[in-house]
């Protein structure tokens, strides 16, 4: 049971990094990014390819973040001149392009078979307890660092500009600021953070496949941000935890309803999770931290 809870805590910490990146892009700036999982996949595959060929783990993390930032730059230049809804479609298309490219480039990514044997972080430790505990400690430290940086950004002149862009982009343009430049910078920062989360994911799971970078991941992160409270940095953390508790808690439904078949139980789990999310957003639309703290 301890190993299961530790695994859940690690996944929560990894996906919290994604939620914090999305909160910067949408919650603080107003960027509707539906391509989050594309940058996540770039980080995961970059780390997987490099480390399985003998390069150090740090090189994998750095390469994944750099590639994601580079990929975000042209997207920002082109897509940010589109309206919000078209930008959302463009980013969703980008994530699918990444997935199709991974499937097609079999010599580099092994196609649909994926890349196994990715070295785990702290693999020198033979203990199955200390290794995940150290990884969780590193992830908690990374999340704390990101939260502190996000708070500094939100309270800085840069943060006030992106907040103004979110509220009234035309007014920012009238004051002589270039919203596209600020949006591109935010998109690149969020992309790099998503790639780092992808690298952590790859090194924890030990293998990557295209099935792990579907749009479902993006929309789960969106739901985590909404549950916690859009634009609330603390809400991004609690929203991810709440979403994971809902998803994982549904696994215990067979113990409560042993008379339901396995096929019907799979459908019932999806229904229960969906109903809980709908009820939460209906009766608490401002999110979990909506009335506690703005940032």
XYZ file of C-alpha atoms in Angstrom:
295
model
C 0.000 0.000 0.000
C 2.880 2.348 0.775
C 4.340 1.789 -2.682
C 0.974 2.594 -4.285
C 0.561 5.819 -2.323
C 4.131 6.815 -3.124
C 3.502 6.230 -6.834
C 0.350 8.371 -6.699
C 2.264 11.157 -4.934
C 4.945 11.081 -7.659
C 2.356 11.291 -10.441
C 0.628 14.162 -8.635
C 3.935 16.032 -8.421
C 4.703 15.436 -12.116
C 1.292 16.576 -13.302
C 1.371 19.557 -10.950
C 4.290 20.882 -13.006
C 2.050 20.649 -16.086
C -0.816 22.385 -14.308
C 1.454 25.199 -13.137
C 2.660 25.721 -16.707
C -0.907 25.803 -18.013
C -1.930 28.180 -15.226
C 0.799 30.578 -16.343
C -0.380 30.389 -19.936
C -4.147 30.521 -19.455
C -4.789 31.566 -15.873
C -2.353 34.493 -15.856
C -2.133 35.354 -19.570
C -5.302 34.039 -21.230
C -3.626 31.667 -23.711
C -5.922 28.762 -24.596
C -3.299 26.070 -25.103
C -4.741 22.683 -26.081
C -1.339 21.394 -27.179
C 0.168 20.959 -23.733
C 0.768 17.244 -24.182
C 2.836 17.888 -27.308
C 5.509 19.700 -25.296
C 5.190 17.026 -22.601
C 5.909 14.381 -25.244
C 8.896 16.278 -26.614
C 10.491 16.298 -23.170
C 9.701 12.633 -22.526
C 11.062 11.407 -25.857
C 14.117 13.662 -25.851
C 15.168 12.302 -22.460
C 14.339 8.739 -23.490
C 16.344 8.869 -26.720
C 19.420 10.506 -25.228
C 19.665 8.562 -21.978
C 19.122 5.161 -23.621
C 22.079 5.993 -25.857
C 24.343 6.641 -22.907
C 24.046 10.391 -22.445
C 23.635 11.716 -18.869
C 20.173 12.348 -17.478
C 20.868 16.069 -17.148
C 21.513 16.234 -20.897
C 18.146 14.590 -21.537
C 16.309 17.089 -19.364
C 18.127 20.038 -20.918
C 17.590 18.819 -24.484
C 13.888 18.183 -23.887
C 13.313 21.644 -22.413
C 15.349 23.334 -25.157
C 13.522 21.506 -27.960
C 10.132 22.366 -26.444
C 11.060 26.048 -26.123
C 12.340 26.088 -29.719
C 9.143 24.400 -30.937
C 6.997 26.919 -29.058
C 8.710 29.934 -30.623
C 7.434 29.564 -34.231
C 4.027 28.493 -32.925
C 3.879 31.715 -30.986
C 4.950 33.826 -33.938
C 2.304 32.371 -36.235
C -0.557 31.166 -34.080
C -0.696 34.032 -31.569
C -1.879 36.316 -34.336
C -5.001 34.181 -34.515
C -8.120 34.636 -32.416
C -8.337 32.641 -29.184
C -10.474 29.831 -30.590
C -8.278 29.400 -33.680
C -5.168 29.468 -31.501
C -6.624 26.646 -29.389
C -7.238 24.589 -32.541
C -3.711 25.321 -33.807
C -2.104 24.136 -30.566
C -4.268 21.004 -30.547
C -3.111 20.330 -34.101
C 0.502 20.805 -33.008
C 0.188 18.123 -30.337
C -1.215 15.699 -32.898
C 1.631 16.528 -35.290
C 4.093 15.638 -32.531
C 2.336 12.326 -31.870
C 2.169 11.395 -35.570
C 5.842 12.332 -36.014
C 6.768 10.068 -33.102
C 4.831 7.198 -34.667
C 6.348 7.790 -38.115
C 10.020 8.216 -37.128
C 10.523 4.546 -36.278
C 14.318 4.613 -36.491
C 14.499 7.343 -33.858
C 11.462 6.717 -31.660
C 10.655 3.027 -32.372
C 7.189 4.051 -33.580
C 4.182 2.595 -31.796
C 6.385 0.170 -29.845
C 7.900 3.014 -27.841
C 11.225 3.210 -26.055
C 11.777 0.880 -23.075
C 14.684 0.703 -20.683
C 14.854 4.401 -19.802
C 17.206 4.728 -16.814
C 15.506 5.673 -13.601
C 16.636 8.605 -11.530
C 18.828 7.579 -8.576
C 19.244 4.132 -10.143
C 22.467 3.668 -8.164
C 20.299 3.070 -5.111
C 19.179 -0.537 -5.006
C 16.513 0.166 -2.419
C 12.999 0.206 -3.863
C 11.945 2.529 -1.040
C 14.653 5.175 -1.069
C 14.757 5.567 -4.844
C 11.128 6.761 -5.248
C 11.371 8.760 -2.033
C 14.350 10.704 -3.367
C 12.539 11.229 -6.668
C 9.490 12.540 -4.808
C 11.718 14.869 -2.785
C 13.262 16.253 -5.981
C 9.806 16.715 -7.522
C 8.498 18.493 -4.429
C 11.525 20.789 -4.490
C 10.992 21.452 -8.203
C 7.332 22.289 -7.624
C 8.175 24.622 -4.743
C 10.746 26.391 -6.894
C 8.249 26.776 -9.746
C 5.567 28.100 -7.365
C 7.981 30.692 -5.979
C 9.015 31.759 -9.481
C 5.376 31.972 -10.578
C 4.572 34.204 -7.622
C 7.494 36.460 -8.453
C 6.335 36.629 -12.075
C 2.745 37.421 -11.080
C 3.884 40.343 -8.907
C 6.486 41.699 -11.329
C 5.949 44.318 -14.076
C 5.987 41.455 -16.579
C 3.216 39.742 -14.618
C 1.124 42.888 -14.553
C 1.449 43.193 -18.330
C 0.384 39.613 -19.019
C -2.485 40.040 -16.564
C -3.577 43.114 -18.492
C -3.338 41.128 -21.735
C -5.644 38.529 -20.235
C -8.177 41.161 -19.178
C -8.024 43.595 -22.120
C -5.537 42.998 -24.903
C -6.642 46.016 -26.914
C -5.926 48.344 -24.007
C -2.406 46.902 -23.681
C -1.812 47.447 -27.382
C -3.069 51.021 -27.069
C -0.443 51.639 -24.376
C 2.332 50.729 -26.814
C 2.981 47.174 -25.643
C 3.197 44.213 -28.043
C 0.911 41.454 -26.697
C 2.218 38.903 -29.208
C 5.756 39.217 -27.837
C 4.624 38.694 -24.245
C 2.386 35.791 -25.237
C 5.228 34.123 -27.128
C 7.486 34.398 -24.086
C 4.821 32.906 -21.827
C 4.175 30.094 -24.305
C 7.887 29.267 -24.405
C 8.241 29.233 -20.615
C 5.193 26.985 -20.244
C 6.483 24.693 -22.998
C 9.826 24.273 -21.250
C 8.100 23.462 -17.954
C 5.874 20.887 -19.695
C 8.959 19.267 -21.221
C 10.609 18.998 -17.797
C 7.472 17.250 -16.518
C 7.680 14.897 -19.501
C 11.308 14.065 -18.707
C 10.435 13.277 -15.088
C 7.578 11.082 -16.308
C 9.793 9.133 -18.721
C 12.470 8.464 -16.118
C 9.924 7.369 -13.524
C 7.817 5.071 -15.722
C 10.854 3.685 -17.556
C 9.298 3.615 -21.028
C 7.451 5.949 -23.392
C 4.933 5.236 -26.154
C 2.752 7.476 -28.347
C -0.304 6.301 -26.383
C 0.963 8.277 -23.393
C 0.757 11.648 -25.173
C -2.871 11.773 -26.253
C -5.122 14.862 -25.935
C -6.721 13.220 -22.889
C -3.676 14.251 -20.843
C -4.135 17.879 -21.912
C -7.778 17.976 -20.920
C -7.088 16.296 -17.577
C -4.606 19.079 -16.810
C -7.190 21.654 -17.890
C -9.696 20.096 -15.507
C -7.130 20.130 -12.680
C -6.541 23.846 -13.228
C -10.281 24.587 -13.311
C -10.907 22.532 -10.171
C -8.205 24.394 -8.290
C -9.188 27.807 -9.582
C -8.092 29.450 -12.805
C -5.274 31.911 -12.215
C -4.609 30.643 -8.690
C -1.104 29.258 -8.310
C -1.981 27.415 -5.110
C -5.117 26.153 -6.853
C -3.013 24.468 -9.543
C -1.403 22.313 -6.862
C -4.604 21.438 -5.008
C -6.588 20.977 -8.226
C -4.136 18.354 -9.482
C -4.297 16.538 -6.159
C -8.108 16.592 -6.172
C -8.328 15.307 -9.751
C -5.919 12.468 -9.012
C -7.913 11.529 -5.903
C -11.096 11.368 -7.984
C -9.507 9.252 -10.707
C -7.700 6.882 -8.371
C -10.563 6.736 -5.888
C -12.789 5.348 -8.624
C -10.523 2.280 -8.778
C -11.984 1.102 -5.495
C -15.565 0.985 -6.819
C -15.353 -2.801 -7.513
C -14.850 -3.340 -3.769
C -18.057 -1.414 -3.062
C -20.051 -2.951 -5.933
C -18.780 -6.528 -6.369
C -21.931 -7.607 -8.241
C -21.177 -5.305 -11.229
C -19.364 -6.908 -14.175
C -15.856 -5.735 -15.105
C -17.089 -4.265 -18.402
C -19.870 -2.296 -16.750
C -17.514 -1.256 -13.953
C -15.124 0.389 -16.418
C -17.990 2.475 -17.774
C -19.267 3.198 -14.254
C -15.846 4.510 -13.198
C -15.811 6.996 -16.060
C -19.384 8.044 -15.214
C -18.638 8.552 -11.506
C -15.517 10.620 -12.165
C -17.313 12.686 -14.803
C -20.318 13.279 -12.562
C -18.102 14.376 -9.675
C -16.270 16.840 -11.932
C -19.520 18.246 -13.329
C -21.053 18.695 -9.884
C -17.901 20.387 -8.620
C -17.768 22.856 -11.500
C -21.502 23.587 -11.152
C -21.497 24.230 -7.399
C -17.950 25.592 -7.125
C -17.286 27.307 -10.483
C -14.584 29.577 -9.042
C -12.488 26.540 -8.132
C -11.207 25.154 -4.893
C -9.080 28.206 -4.062
C -11.349 30.790 -5.650
C -12.223 32.596 -2.434
C -9.079 31.797 -0.440
C -6.253 33.393 -2.430
C -6.027 35.095 -5.766
C -2.473 33.865 -6.455
